[in-house]
Amino acid sequence: MRESIHGQWSSRWAFVLAATGSAVGLGNIWKFPYITGENGGGAFVLVYLLCIAIIGIPIMMAEIMLGRRGRQSPINTMHTLAIEAGHNPHWKWLGWLGVVAGFLILSYYSVIAGWALAYVFRTATGTFTNATPDGIGSIFGNFLADTESLMFWHTLFMVMTMIVVARGVAGGLEKAVKFLMPSLFIIMIILLGYAMNTAAFGAGIEFLFKPDFHALLYYTDDFGVERMSWNPVLIAMGHAFFTLSLGMGAIMVYGSYLPQDASIAKTTFLIAGADTMVALVAGMVIFPIVFANGLEPGSGPGLIFQTLPLAFGHMPGGVFFGTLFFILLTFAAWTSSISLIEPAVAWLVENRNMDRMKASVVMGIACWLFGLITVFSFNIWSDITPLYMFETFRDKTLFDLLDYLTANIMLPLGGLLIAIFSVWIMHEDASVDELNMGEGLTYQIWHFLVRYITPIAVIIVFLRAIKVI
Ligand code: TRP
């Protein structure tokens, strides 16, 4: 049995908390509501939930299993396990795909987390008290136009991330998550109480849970012609990967620090369950506020920054709860961002002989620089839409494209390869041994899903989205 040179979680619970910390983040509270709003609501949510169940959960188990068996950075884990299975060591490129995806995601994740950080101070100073929807909209608009301000908060968040990464995952992270995750959940429930009392709670719930497949699959083009597109299905699938931190080795690398006796299946259910709950509650908070104030559900990445401040501006104790909310959101983003860069840092330590400190500084600076593309996408480069010649990408800024490329292409591709490796390449005795739940029904279901359903589903959605079938 291998041991990781980077240490191990102190217990199974430490892993569950850290992995939940990685999963629950901006994806749940910022991204899920805005893409749901852009893609018509209920049917989108249903596809997303289906993807969590038949793709996300099995892939998460596979990733943890591979990580714990390899006990190294994803690149070296894939290399070792491929050789062990008598296969081509080029499987290490799967690790590289993940490292690049994580790097690109963190570059924009840090910018958005910077918004959350900025909103801590705005809420605390009473900026939103009694504000109107228009007022809040223009505060947000002015903020995005202010390049220096976005850069400042992006810098601050990146420094925060790298400090934790430099100290090692098991150090401060375990303690922080134990306390912060439950707090975030409690404050979400308080917000849910507020949303329930708005006149539009019913409308919000209906939007979120009443599936309208026509709204999901059809759109009207410039000539008023109705057309069908599977692109929203691809977005829902990509988001299932994104929200569970799958497809790029983050969960794999966390799995490599998991004690040998922990049950992979049980931990996976806990993590996926918590993550899904947070996303659904976020949706149930945000859409009633959207409809109660006549806002546009499809207004894009600014959605929570334009709706939640309204709630905080009008509810009793809003300054307190609002400030607390954005602090917790920042923490949720923080515990996620760490996992995005951990595979790269672990590799630098293993193969380039760097200490964690140096590896973190190198990655932090590179990622910060790349993040400027996202900063500029919201102001000086907001008109740059390089793929305007394709209908799907017509209005997409560099930030939108980065998000699309990583979440909807790189992560599902990584997940597909992880699935293929786990059941077609790796020997069955190895997966039975590592999953450690015998060869009973749970194992059989997992094996079947990962062997057939996951790969086929990913491939069909890919091909449909590019209109090949
Ligand atoms: N899951 C996180 C969120 O929902 C983001 C994240 C962290 C992530 N690590 C990841 C996404 C790895 C993809 C891959 O906010």
CSV table of C-alpha atoms and ligand atoms in Angstrom, one decimal:
chain,number,residue,atom,x,y,z
A,1,MET,CA,0.0,0.0,0.0
A,2,ARG,CA,1.3,3.4,-1.0
A,3,GLU,CA,1.6,6.4,1.3
A,4,SER,CA,1.3,10.0,0.2
A,5,ILE,CA,4.3,12.2,0.8
A,6,HIS,CA,2.0,15.2,1.4
A,7,GLY,CA,0.4,13.6,4.5
A,8,GLN,CA,-3.1,12.4,5.2
A,9,TRP,CA,-6.4,13.7,6.5
A,10,SER,CA,-6.8,13.2,10.3
A,11,SER,CA,-10.0,11.1,9.8
A,12,ARG,CA,-12.7,10.3,7.3
A,13,TRP,CA,-14.7,13.3,8.6
A,14,ALA,CA,-11.8,15.6,7.8
A,15,PHE,CA,-12.0,14.3,4.2
A,16,VAL,CA,-15.8,14.7,4.0
A,17,LEU,CA,-15.5,18.3,5.2
A,18,ALA,CA,-12.7,19.2,2.9
A,19,ALA,CA,-14.3,17.6,-0.1
A,20,THR,CA,-17.6,19.3,0.8
A,21,GLY,CA,-15.7,22.5,1.2
A,22,SER,CA,-14.3,22.0,-2.3
A,23,ALA,CA,-17.7,21.1,-3.8
A,24,VAL,CA,-19.8,23.8,-2.1
A,25,GLY,CA,-18.8,27.2,-3.5
A,26,LEU,CA,-19.6,29.8,-6.0
A,27,GLY,CA,-20.9,27.0,-8.2
A,28,ASN,CA,-23.8,26.5,-5.9
A,29,ILE,CA,-24.7,30.0,-4.9
A,30,TRP,CA,-23.5,32.1,-7.8
A,31,LYS,CA,-23.4,29.9,-10.9
A,32,PHE,CA,-26.3,27.5,-10.4
A,33,PRO,CA,-29.0,30.2,-10.0
A,34,TYR,CA,-27.7,32.3,-12.9
A,35,ILE,CA,-27.4,29.5,-15.4
A,36,THR,CA,-30.8,28.1,-14.3
A,37,GLY,CA,-32.2,31.5,-14.9
A,38,GLU,CA,-30.6,31.7,-18.4
A,39,ASN,CA,-31.8,28.2,-19.4
A,40,GLY,CA,-35.4,28.3,-18.5
A,41,GLY,CA,-35.7,26.9,-15.0
A,42,GLY,CA,-37.3,23.6,-14.0
A,43,ALA,CA,-36.3,21.3,-16.9
A,44,PHE,CA,-32.7,22.5,-16.6
A,45,VAL,CA,-32.7,21.7,-12.9
A,46,LEU,CA,-34.1,18.3,-13.6
A,47,VAL,CA,-31.4,17.5,-16.2
A,48,TYR,CA,-28.8,18.8,-13.7
A,49,LEU,CA,-30.1,16.5,-10.9
A,50,LEU,CA,-30.2,13.6,-13.3
A,51,CYS,CA,-26.6,14.2,-14.2
A,52,ILE,CA,-25.6,14.4,-10.5
A,53,ALA,CA,-27.2,11.0,-9.9
A,54,ILE,CA,-26.0,9.0,-12.9
A,55,ILE,CA,-22.8,10.8,-13.8
A,56,GLY,CA,-21.6,12.9,-10.9
A,57,ILE,CA,-21.9,10.4,-8.0
A,58,PRO,CA,-20.3,7.4,-9.9
A,59,ILE,CA,-17.5,9.6,-11.2
A,60,MET,CA,-16.8,11.0,-7.7
A,61,MET,CA,-16.5,7.5,-6.4
A,62,ALA,CA,-14.1,6.7,-9.3
A,63,GLU,CA,-12.0,9.7,-8.7
A,64,ILE,CA,-11.6,9.1,-5.0
A,65,MET,CA,-10.8,5.5,-5.7
A,66,LEU,CA,-8.1,6.4,-8.2
A,67,GLY,CA,-6.6,9.0,-5.9
A,68,ARG,CA,-6.4,6.7,-2.9
A,69,ARG,CA,-4.9,3.9,-4.9
A,70,GLY,CA,-2.3,6.2,-6.5
A,71,ARG,CA,-1.6,8.4,-3.5
A,72,GLN,CA,0.1,11.1,-5.6
A,73,SER,CA,-0.8,14.2,-7.7
A,74,PRO,CA,-3.3,13.2,-10.4
A,75,ILE,CA,-0.5,13.3,-13.1
A,76,ASN,CA,1.7,10.8,-11.2
A,77,THR,CA,-1.3,8.8,-10.0
A,78,MET,CA,-2.5,8.2,-13.5
A,79,HIS,CA,1.0,7.3,-14.6
A,80,THR,CA,1.5,4.8,-11.8
A,81,LEU,CA,-2.0,3.2,-12.1
A,82,ALA,CA,-1.7,2.9,-15.9
A,83,ILE,CA,1.6,1.0,-15.6
A,84,GLU,CA,0.2,-1.1,-12.8
A,85,ALA,CA,-2.7,-2.1,-15.1
A,86,GLY,CA,-0.2,-3.0,-17.8
A,87,HIS,CA,-1.2,0.0,-19.9
A,88,ASN,CA,0.2,3.0,-21.6
A,89,PRO,CA,1.7,5.6,-19.2
A,90,HIS,CA,0.4,8.3,-21.5
A,91,TRP,CA,-2.7,8.2,-19.2
A,92,LYS,CA,-0.7,10.8,-17.3
A,93,TRP,CA,-2.0,13.3,-19.8
A,94,LEU,CA,-5.4,13.0,-18.2
A,95,GLY,CA,-3.7,14.4,-15.1
A,96,TRP,CA,-2.4,17.3,-17.2
A,97,LEU,CA,-5.8,18.0,-18.7
A,98,GLY,CA,-7.0,18.4,-15.1
A,99,VAL,CA,-4.1,20.6,-14.0
A,100,VAL,CA,-4.8,23.0,-16.9
A,101,ALA,CA,-8.5,23.0,-16.3
A,102,GLY,CA,-8.0,23.7,-12.6
A,103,PHE,CA,-5.7,26.6,-13.4
A,104,LEU,CA,-8.1,28.1,-15.9
A,105,ILE,CA,-11.0,27.8,-13.6
A,106,LEU,CA,-9.2,29.3,-10.7
A,107,SER,CA,-8.2,32.3,-12.8
A,108,TYR,CA,-11.8,33.4,-13.2
A,109,TYR,CA,-13.1,31.9,-9.9
A,110,SER,CA,-10.8,34.2,-8.0
A,111,VAL,CA,-12.2,37.3,-9.8
A,112,ILE,CA,-15.8,36.3,-8.9
A,113,ALA,CA,-14.8,35.5,-5.4
A,114,GLY,CA,-13.4,39.0,-5.3
A,115,TRP,CA,-16.9,40.3,-6.0
A,116,ALA,CA,-18.1,38.4,-3.0
A,117,LEU,CA,-15.3,39.9,-0.9
A,118,ALA,CA,-16.1,43.4,-2.1
A,119,TYR,CA,-19.8,42.9,-1.2
A,120,VAL,CA,-18.9,42.1,2.3
A,121,PHE,CA,-17.7,45.7,2.8
A,122,ARG,CA,-20.5,47.2,0.8
A,123,THR,CA,-23.2,45.4,2.8
A,124,ALA,CA,-21.5,46.1,6.1
A,125,THR,CA,-21.4,49.8,5.4
A,126,GLY,CA,-25.1,49.9,4.6
A,127,THR,CA,-24.8,50.6,0.9
A,128,PHE,CA,-27.9,48.6,0.1
A,129,THR,CA,-30.2,49.7,2.9
A,130,ASN,CA,-33.6,50.6,1.3
A,131,ALA,CA,-32.1,50.6,-2.2
A,132,THR,CA,-34.3,50.1,-5.2
A,133,PRO,CA,-33.6,47.4,-7.8
A,134,ASP,CA,-32.4,50.0,-10.2
A,135,GLY,CA,-30.1,51.5,-7.6
A,136,ILE,CA,-28.6,48.1,-6.9
A,137,GLY,CA,-28.2,47.4,-10.6
A,138,SER,CA,-26.2,50.5,-11.1
A,139,ILE,CA,-24.0,49.9,-8.1
A,140,PHE,CA,-23.2,46.6,-9.6
A,141,GLY,CA,-22.6,48.1,-13.1
A,142,ASN,CA,-20.3,50.7,-11.7
A,143,PHE,CA,-18.4,48.1,-9.8
A,144,LEU,CA,-17.8,46.0,-12.9
A,145,ALA,CA,-16.7,49.0,-14.9
A,146,ASP,CA,-14.0,49.8,-12.3
A,147,THR,CA,-11.1,47.8,-13.5
A,148,GLU,CA,-8.8,48.7,-10.6
A,149,SER,CA,-11.3,47.7,-8.0
A,150,LEU,CA,-11.9,44.3,-9.6
A,151,MET,CA,-8.1,43.8,-9.8
A,152,PHE,CA,-7.8,44.7,-6.1
A,153,TRP,CA,-10.3,42.2,-4.9
A,154,HIS,CA,-9.0,39.5,-7.3
A,155,THR,CA,-5.5,40.1,-5.9
A,156,LEU,CA,-6.7,39.8,-2.3
A,157,PHE,CA,-8.6,36.6,-2.9
A,158,MET,CA,-5.7,35.0,-4.8
A,159,VAL,CA,-3.3,35.8,-1.9
A,160,MET,CA,-5.8,34.3,0.6
A,161,THR,CA,-5.9,31.1,-1.5
A,162,MET,CA,-2.2,30.8,-1.8
A,163,ILE,CA,-1.6,31.3,1.9
A,164,VAL,CA,-3.7,28.3,2.7
A,165,VAL,CA,-2.3,26.2,-0.1
A,166,ALA,CA,1.2,27.0,1.0
A,167,ARG,CA,0.5,25.7,4.5
A,168,GLY,CA,-0.8,22.4,3.3
A,169,VAL,CA,-4.3,21.1,3.0
A,170,ALA,CA,-4.7,19.4,6.4
A,171,GLY,CA,-3.5,22.4,8.3
A,172,GLY,CA,-5.9,25.3,8.6
A,173,LEU,CA,-8.4,24.0,6.1
A,174,GLU,CA,-9.9,21.2,8.2
A,175,LYS,CA,-10.7,23.5,11.1
A,176,ALA,CA,-12.1,26.3,9.0
A,177,VAL,CA,-14.5,24.0,7.1
A,178,LYS,CA,-15.9,22.3,10.2
A,179,PHE,CA,-17.4,25.6,11.4
A,180,LEU,CA,-18.0,27.5,8.2
A,181,MET,CA,-20.0,25.0,6.2
A,182,PRO,CA,-22.8,24.6,8.9
A,183,SER,CA,-22.9,28.4,9.3
A,184,LEU,CA,-23.3,29.0,5.7
A,185,PHE,CA,-26.2,26.5,5.6
A,186,ILE,CA,-27.9,28.1,8.6
A,187,ILE,CA,-27.8,31.6,7.0
A,188,MET,CA,-29.2,30.2,3.8
A,189,ILE,CA,-32.1,28.8,5.8
A,190,ILE,CA,-32.7,32.2,7.3
A,191,LEU,CA,-32.7,33.7,3.8
A,192,LEU,CA,-35.1,31.0,2.8
A,193,GLY,CA,-37.4,32.2,5.5
A,194,TYR,CA,-37.3,35.7,4.0
A,195,ALA,CA,-37.9,34.4,0.5
A,196,MET,CA,-41.0,32.5,1.7
A,197,ASN,CA,-42.5,35.7,2.9
A,198,THR,CA,-42.2,37.4,-0.4
A,199,ALA,CA,-45.3,37.5,-2.6
A,200,ALA,CA,-43.5,35.6,-5.3
A,201,PHE,CA,-42.4,32.5,-3.4
A,202,GLY,CA,-44.8,30.3,-5.4
A,203,ALA,CA,-43.6,31.8,-8.7
A,204,GLY,CA,-40.0,31.2,-7.7
A,205,ILE,CA,-40.6,27.6,-6.8
A,206,GLU,CA,-42.6,27.0,-9.9
A,207,PHE,CA,-39.8,28.4,-12.1
A,208,LEU,CA,-37.2,26.2,-10.3
A,209,PHE,CA,-39.2,22.9,-10.1
A,210,LYS,CA,-41.8,22.8,-12.8
A,211,PRO,CA,-40.0,21.4,-15.9
A,212,ASP,CA,-40.7,23.0,-19.2
A,213,PHE,CA,-38.7,21.1,-21.8
A,214,HIS,CA,-39.7,23.4,-24.5
A,215,ALA,CA,-38.1,26.3,-22.7
A,216,LEU,CA,-35.0,24.2,-22.2
A,217,LEU,CA,-34.5,23.0,-25.7
A,218,TYR,CA,-35.9,25.7,-28.0
A,219,TYR,CA,-34.9,29.3,-28.7
A,220,THR,CA,-35.9,31.9,-31.2
A,221,ASP,CA,-33.2,33.1,-33.6
A,222,ASP,CA,-32.8,36.5,-35.1
A,223,PHE,CA,-35.3,35.9,-37.8
A,224,GLY,CA,-38.0,34.8,-35.4
A,225,VAL,CA,-37.5,31.1,-36.3
A,226,GLU,CA,-37.8,28.6,-33.5
A,227,ARG,CA,-34.7,26.3,-33.3
A,228,MET,CA,-33.7,23.4,-31.2
A,229,SER,CA,-30.4,23.2,-29.3
A,230,TRP,CA,-28.9,20.8,-26.9
A,231,ASN,CA,-26.5,23.4,-25.7
A,232,PRO,CA,-28.5,23.9,-22.4
A,233,VAL,CA,-28.3,20.1,-21.7
A,234,LEU,CA,-24.5,20.3,-22.1
A,235,ILE,CA,-24.5,23.3,-19.7
A,236,ALA,CA,-26.5,21.3,-17.1
A,237,MET,CA,-24.1,18.3,-17.5
A,238,GLY,CA,-21.0,20.6,-17.3
A,239,HIS,CA,-22.4,22.1,-14.2
A,240,ALA,CA,-22.9,18.7,-12.5
A,241,PHE,CA,-19.1,18.3,-12.9
A,242,PHE,CA,-18.3,21.8,-11.9
A,243,THR,CA,-20.4,21.8,-8.7
A,244,LEU,CA,-19.0,18.5,-7.5
A,245,SER,CA,-15.5,19.5,-8.4
A,246,LEU,CA,-15.1,16.6,-10.7
A,247,GLY,CA,-13.2,15.8,-13.9
A,248,MET,CA,-10.0,17.6,-13.1
A,249,GLY,CA,-8.4,15.7,-10.3
A,250,ALA,CA,-9.3,17.9,-7.4
A,251,ILE,CA,-11.3,15.2,-5.7
A,252,MET,CA,-8.7,12.7,-6.8
A,253,VAL,CA,-5.9,14.6,-5.1
A,254,TYR,CA,-8.1,14.9,-1.9
A,255,GLY,CA,-8.8,11.2,-2.2
A,256,SER,CA,-5.0,10.6,-2.2
A,257,TYR,CA,-4.9,11.9,1.4
A,258,LEU,CA,-7.9,9.7,2.5
A,259,PRO,CA,-7.3,7.1,5.2
A,260,GLN,CA,-7.4,3.6,3.9
A,261,ASP,CA,-10.4,2.4,6.1
A,262,ALA,CA,-12.9,5.1,5.0
A,263,SER,CA,-15.9,4.1,2.9
A,264,ILE,CA,-15.8,5.8,-0.5
A,265,ALA,CA,-19.4,5.2,-1.3
A,266,LYS,CA,-20.8,6.7,1.9
A,267,THR,CA,-18.5,9.7,1.8
A,268,THR,CA,-19.6,10.4,-1.8
A,269,PHE,CA,-23.3,10.3,-0.9
A,270,LEU,CA,-22.7,12.8,1.9
A,271,ILE,CA,-20.7,15.2,-0.2
A,272,ALA,CA,-23.1,15.1,-3.2
A,273,GLY,CA,-26.1,15.4,-1.0
A,274,ALA,CA,-24.8,18.4,0.9
A,275,ASP,CA,-23.8,20.1,-2.4
A,276,THR,CA,-27.1,19.6,-4.0
A,277,MET,CA,-29.0,20.9,-1.0
A,278,VAL,CA,-27.1,24.1,-0.9
A,279,ALA,CA,-27.7,24.7,-4.6
A,280,LEU,CA,-31.4,24.1,-4.4
A,281,VAL,CA,-31.8,26.3,-1.3
A,282,ALA,CA,-29.9,29.0,-3.1
A,283,GLY,CA,-32.3,28.7,-6.0
A,284,MET,CA,-35.3,28.8,-3.7
A,285,VAL,CA,-34.0,32.0,-2.1
A,286,ILE,CA,-33.0,33.8,-5.3
A,287,PHE,CA,-35.9,33.3,-7.7
A,288,PRO,CA,-38.7,34.5,-5.4
A,289,ILE,CA,-36.7,37.7,-4.9
A,290,VAL,CA,-36.2,37.9,-8.7
A,291,PHE,CA,-39.9,37.6,-9.4
A,292,ALA,CA,-41.1,39.7,-6.4
A,293,ASN,CA,-39.0,42.6,-7.8
A,294,GLY,CA,-39.7,42.2,-11.5
A,295,LEU,CA,-36.1,41.3,-12.2
A,296,GLU,CA,-34.9,39.3,-15.1
A,297,PRO,CA,-34.0,35.6,-14.2
A,298,GLY,CA,-31.7,35.4,-17.2
A,299,SER,CA,-29.6,38.4,-16.4
A,300,GLY,CA,-26.4,36.5,-16.2
A,301,PRO,CA,-23.4,36.3,-13.8
A,302,GLY,CA,-24.6,39.4,-11.8
A,303,LEU,CA,-27.8,37.7,-10.7
A,304,ILE,CA,-27.0,37.1,-7.0
A,305,PHE,CA,-25.2,40.4,-6.7
A,306,GLN,CA,-28.3,42.2,-7.9
A,307,THR,CA,-31.0,40.1,-6.0
A,308,LEU,CA,-29.6,39.3,-2.6
A,309,PRO,CA,-28.6,42.9,-1.8
A,310,LEU,CA,-32.3,43.8,-2.4
A,311,ALA,CA,-33.3,41.3,0.3
A,312,PHE,CA,-30.7,42.5,2.7
A,313,GLY,CA,-31.7,46.1,2.0
A,314,HIS,CA,-35.2,45.4,3.1
A,315,MET,CA,-35.2,42.8,5.8
A,316,PRO,CA,-34.8,43.5,9.5
A,317,GLY,CA,-31.2,43.0,10.5
A,318,GLY,CA,-30.2,43.0,6.8
A,319,VAL,CA,-26.9,44.7,7.3
A,320,PHE,CA,-25.9,42.0,9.8
A,321,PHE,CA,-27.2,39.0,7.8
A,322,GLY,CA,-26.0,40.4,4.5
A,323,THR,CA,-22.5,40.9,5.8
A,324,LEU,CA,-22.4,37.5,7.3
A,325,PHE,CA,-23.7,36.0,4.1
A,326,PHE,CA,-21.0,37.5,1.9
A,327,ILE,CA,-18.4,36.5,4.5
A,328,LEU,CA,-19.6,32.9,4.3
A,329,LEU,CA,-19.8,33.0,0.6
A,330,THR,CA,-16.2,34.1,0.5
A,331,PHE,CA,-15.2,31.3,2.7
A,332,ALA,CA,-17.1,28.8,0.6
A,333,ALA,CA,-15.2,30.1,-2.4
A,334,TRP,CA,-12.0,29.9,-0.5
A,335,THR,CA,-12.3,26.2,0.4
A,336,SER,CA,-13.1,25.5,-3.2
A,337,SER,CA,-10.3,27.5,-4.8
A,338,ILE,CA,-7.7,25.7,-2.8
A,339,SER,CA,-8.7,22.4,-4.4
A,340,LEU,CA,-8.5,23.9,-7.9
A,341,ILE,CA,-4.8,24.5,-7.6
A,342,GLU,CA,-3.9,21.6,-5.3
A,343,PRO,CA,-3.2,19.1,-8.2
A,344,ALA,CA,-0.7,21.6,-9.8
A,345,VAL,CA,1.0,22.4,-6.5
A,346,ALA,CA,1.3,18.7,-5.5
A,347,TRP,CA,2.9,18.0,-8.9
A,348,LEU,CA,5.4,20.8,-8.6
A,349,VAL,CA,6.4,19.4,-5.1
A,350,GLU,CA,6.7,15.8,-6.4
A,351,ASN,CA,8.4,16.4,-9.7
A,352,ARG,CA,10.1,19.8,-9.6
A,353,ASN,CA,11.4,19.4,-6.1
A,354,MET,CA,9.9,22.6,-4.9
A,355,ASP,CA,8.6,23.2,-1.4
A,356,ARG,CA,4.9,24.0,-1.0
A,357,MET,CA,5.7,27.6,-0.3
A,358,LYS,CA,7.5,28.1,-3.6
A,359,ALA,CA,5.1,26.0,-5.6
A,360,SER,CA,2.2,28.1,-4.3
A,361,VAL,CA,3.8,31.4,-5.1
A,362,VAL,CA,4.6,30.3,-8.6
A,363,MET,CA,1.1,29.1,-9.3
A,364,GLY,CA,-0.5,32.0,-7.6
A,365,ILE,CA,1.3,34.6,-9.7
A,366,ALA,CA,0.6,32.8,-13.0
A,367,CYS,CA,-3.0,32.3,-12.1
A,368,TRP,CA,-3.4,35.9,-11.0
A,369,LEU,CA,-2.0,37.1,-14.3
A,370,PHE,CA,-4.3,34.9,-16.3
A,371,GLY,CA,-7.2,36.2,-14.2
A,372,LEU,CA,-6.8,39.6,-15.7
A,373,ILE,CA,-8.5,38.3,-18.8
A,374,THR,CA,-11.6,37.8,-16.7
A,375,VAL,CA,-11.3,41.2,-15.0
A,376,PHE,CA,-11.1,42.9,-18.4
A,377,SER,CA,-13.9,40.9,-19.8
A,378,PHE,CA,-16.3,42.9,-17.6
A,379,ASN,CA,-15.0,46.3,-18.7
A,380,ILE,CA,-12.3,47.3,-21.2
A,381,TRP,CA,-12.7,44.0,-23.1
A,382,SER,CA,-16.4,43.6,-22.7
A,383,ASP,CA,-16.9,44.0,-26.5
A,384,ILE,CA,-14.4,41.4,-27.4
A,385,THR,CA,-16.4,38.3,-28.5
A,386,PRO,CA,-13.9,36.2,-30.5
A,387,LEU,CA,-16.3,33.4,-31.5
A,388,TYR,CA,-19.1,35.7,-32.7
A,389,MET,CA,-19.4,33.8,-36.0
A,390,PHE,CA,-20.9,30.8,-34.1
A,391,GLU,CA,-24.5,31.3,-33.0
A,392,THR,CA,-23.9,29.6,-29.6
A,393,PHE,CA,-20.9,31.8,-28.8
A,394,ARG,CA,-22.0,35.0,-30.4
A,395,ASP,CA,-22.2,37.3,-27.4
A,396,LYS,CA,-19.7,35.4,-25.3
A,397,THR,CA,-16.8,37.4,-23.8
A,398,LEU,CA,-13.5,35.9,-23.0
A,399,PHE,CA,-14.7,35.2,-19.5
A,400,ASP,CA,-17.8,33.4,-20.9
A,401,LEU,CA,-15.7,31.4,-23.2
A,402,LEU,CA,-13.2,30.4,-20.5
A,403,ASP,CA,-16.1,29.2,-18.4
A,404,TYR,CA,-17.7,27.3,-21.3
A,405,LEU,CA,-14.4,25.7,-22.3
A,406,THR,CA,-13.5,24.5,-18.8
A,407,ALA,CA,-16.9,23.6,-17.3
A,408,ASN,CA,-18.7,22.2,-20.4
A,409,ILE,CA,-15.8,20.7,-22.4
A,410,MET,CA,-12.7,20.0,-20.3
A,411,LEU,CA,-14.4,18.7,-17.1
A,412,PRO,CA,-16.8,16.3,-18.9
A,413,LEU,CA,-13.9,15.1,-21.1
A,414,GLY,CA,-11.8,14.5,-18.0
A,415,GLY,CA,-14.7,12.7,-16.4
A,416,LEU,CA,-15.2,10.5,-19.5
A,417,LEU,CA,-11.6,9.5,-19.4
A,418,ILE,CA,-11.7,8.8,-15.7
A,419,ALA,CA,-14.7,6.6,-16.2
A,420,ILE,CA,-13.0,4.7,-19.0
A,421,PHE,CA,-9.9,4.2,-17.0
A,422,SER,CA,-11.6,3.0,-13.9
A,423,VAL,CA,-13.6,0.2,-15.4
A,424,TRP,CA,-12.1,-0.6,-18.8
A,425,ILE,CA,-8.4,-0.2,-18.0
A,426,MET,CA,-7.9,-0.8,-14.3
A,427,HIS,CA,-8.3,-4.4,-13.2
A,428,GLU,CA,-11.6,-5.2,-11.5
A,429,ASP,CA,-9.8,-6.7,-8.5
A,430,ALA,CA,-8.1,-3.3,-8.0
A,431,SER,CA,-11.4,-1.4,-8.0
A,432,VAL,CA,-13.1,-4.0,-5.8
A,433,ASP,CA,-10.3,-3.8,-3.4
A,434,GLU,CA,-10.1,0.0,-3.2
A,435,LEU,CA,-13.8,0.7,-3.1
A,436,ASN,CA,-13.9,-1.9,-0.3
A,437,MET,CA,-17.6,-2.6,-0.3
A,438,GLY,CA,-17.5,-6.2,-1.7
A,439,GLU,CA,-18.9,-7.1,-5.0
A,440,GLY,CA,-22.6,-6.7,-4.0
A,441,LEU,CA,-25.3,-4.7,-5.5
A,442,THR,CA,-23.8,-1.3,-4.8
A,443,TYR,CA,-20.6,-2.2,-6.5
A,444,GLN,CA,-22.5,-3.7,-9.5
A,445,ILE,CA,-24.6,-0.6,-9.9
A,446,TRP,CA,-21.5,1.6,-9.7
A,447,HIS,CA,-19.7,-0.6,-12.2
A,448,PHE,CA,-22.5,-0.6,-14.7
A,449,LEU,CA,-23.0,3.2,-14.5
A,450,VAL,CA,-19.3,3.9,-14.9
A,451,ARG,CA,-18.8,1.3,-17.6
A,452,TYR,CA,-21.7,2.2,-19.8
A,453,ILE,CA,-24.1,4.9,-18.7
A,454,THR,CA,-21.6,7.7,-17.9
A,455,PRO,CA,-19.5,7.4,-21.0
A,456,ILE,CA,-22.4,7.0,-23.3
A,457,ALA,CA,-24.3,9.9,-21.7
A,458,VAL,CA,-21.3,12.2,-21.9
A,459,ILE,CA,-20.7,11.3,-25.5
A,460,ILE,CA,-24.3,11.7,-26.6
A,461,VAL,CA,-24.6,15.1,-25.0
A,462,PHE,CA,-21.3,16.2,-26.6
A,463,LEU,CA,-22.4,15.0,-30.1
A,464,ARG,CA,-25.9,16.5,-29.7
A,465,ALA,CA,-24.6,19.8,-28.6
A,466,ILE,CA,-22.4,20.1,-31.7
A,467,LYS,CA,-25.3,18.9,-33.7
A,468,VAL,CA,-23.6,15.8,-35.1
A,469,ILE,CA,-26.5,13.5,-34.1
B,1,TRP,N1,-17.1,22.9,-7.0
B,1,TRP,C1,-16.7,24.3,-6.7
B,1,TRP,C2,-18.0,25.2,-6.7
B,1,TRP,O1,-19.1,24.7,-7.0
B,1,TRP,C3,-15.7,24.8,-7.7
B,1,TRP,C4,-14.6,23.9,-7.8
B,1,TRP,C5,-13.6,23.6,-6.9
B,1,TRP,C6,-14.3,23.0,-8.9
B,1,TRP,N2,-12.8,22.6,-7.3
B,1,TRP,C7,-13.1,22.3,-8.5
B,1,TRP,C8,-14.8,22.9,-10.1
B,1,TRP,C9,-12.6,21.4,-9.4
B,1,TRP,C10,-14.3,22.0,-11.0
B,1,TRP,C11,-13.2,21.2,-10.7
B,1,TRP,O2,-17.9,26.3,-6.5
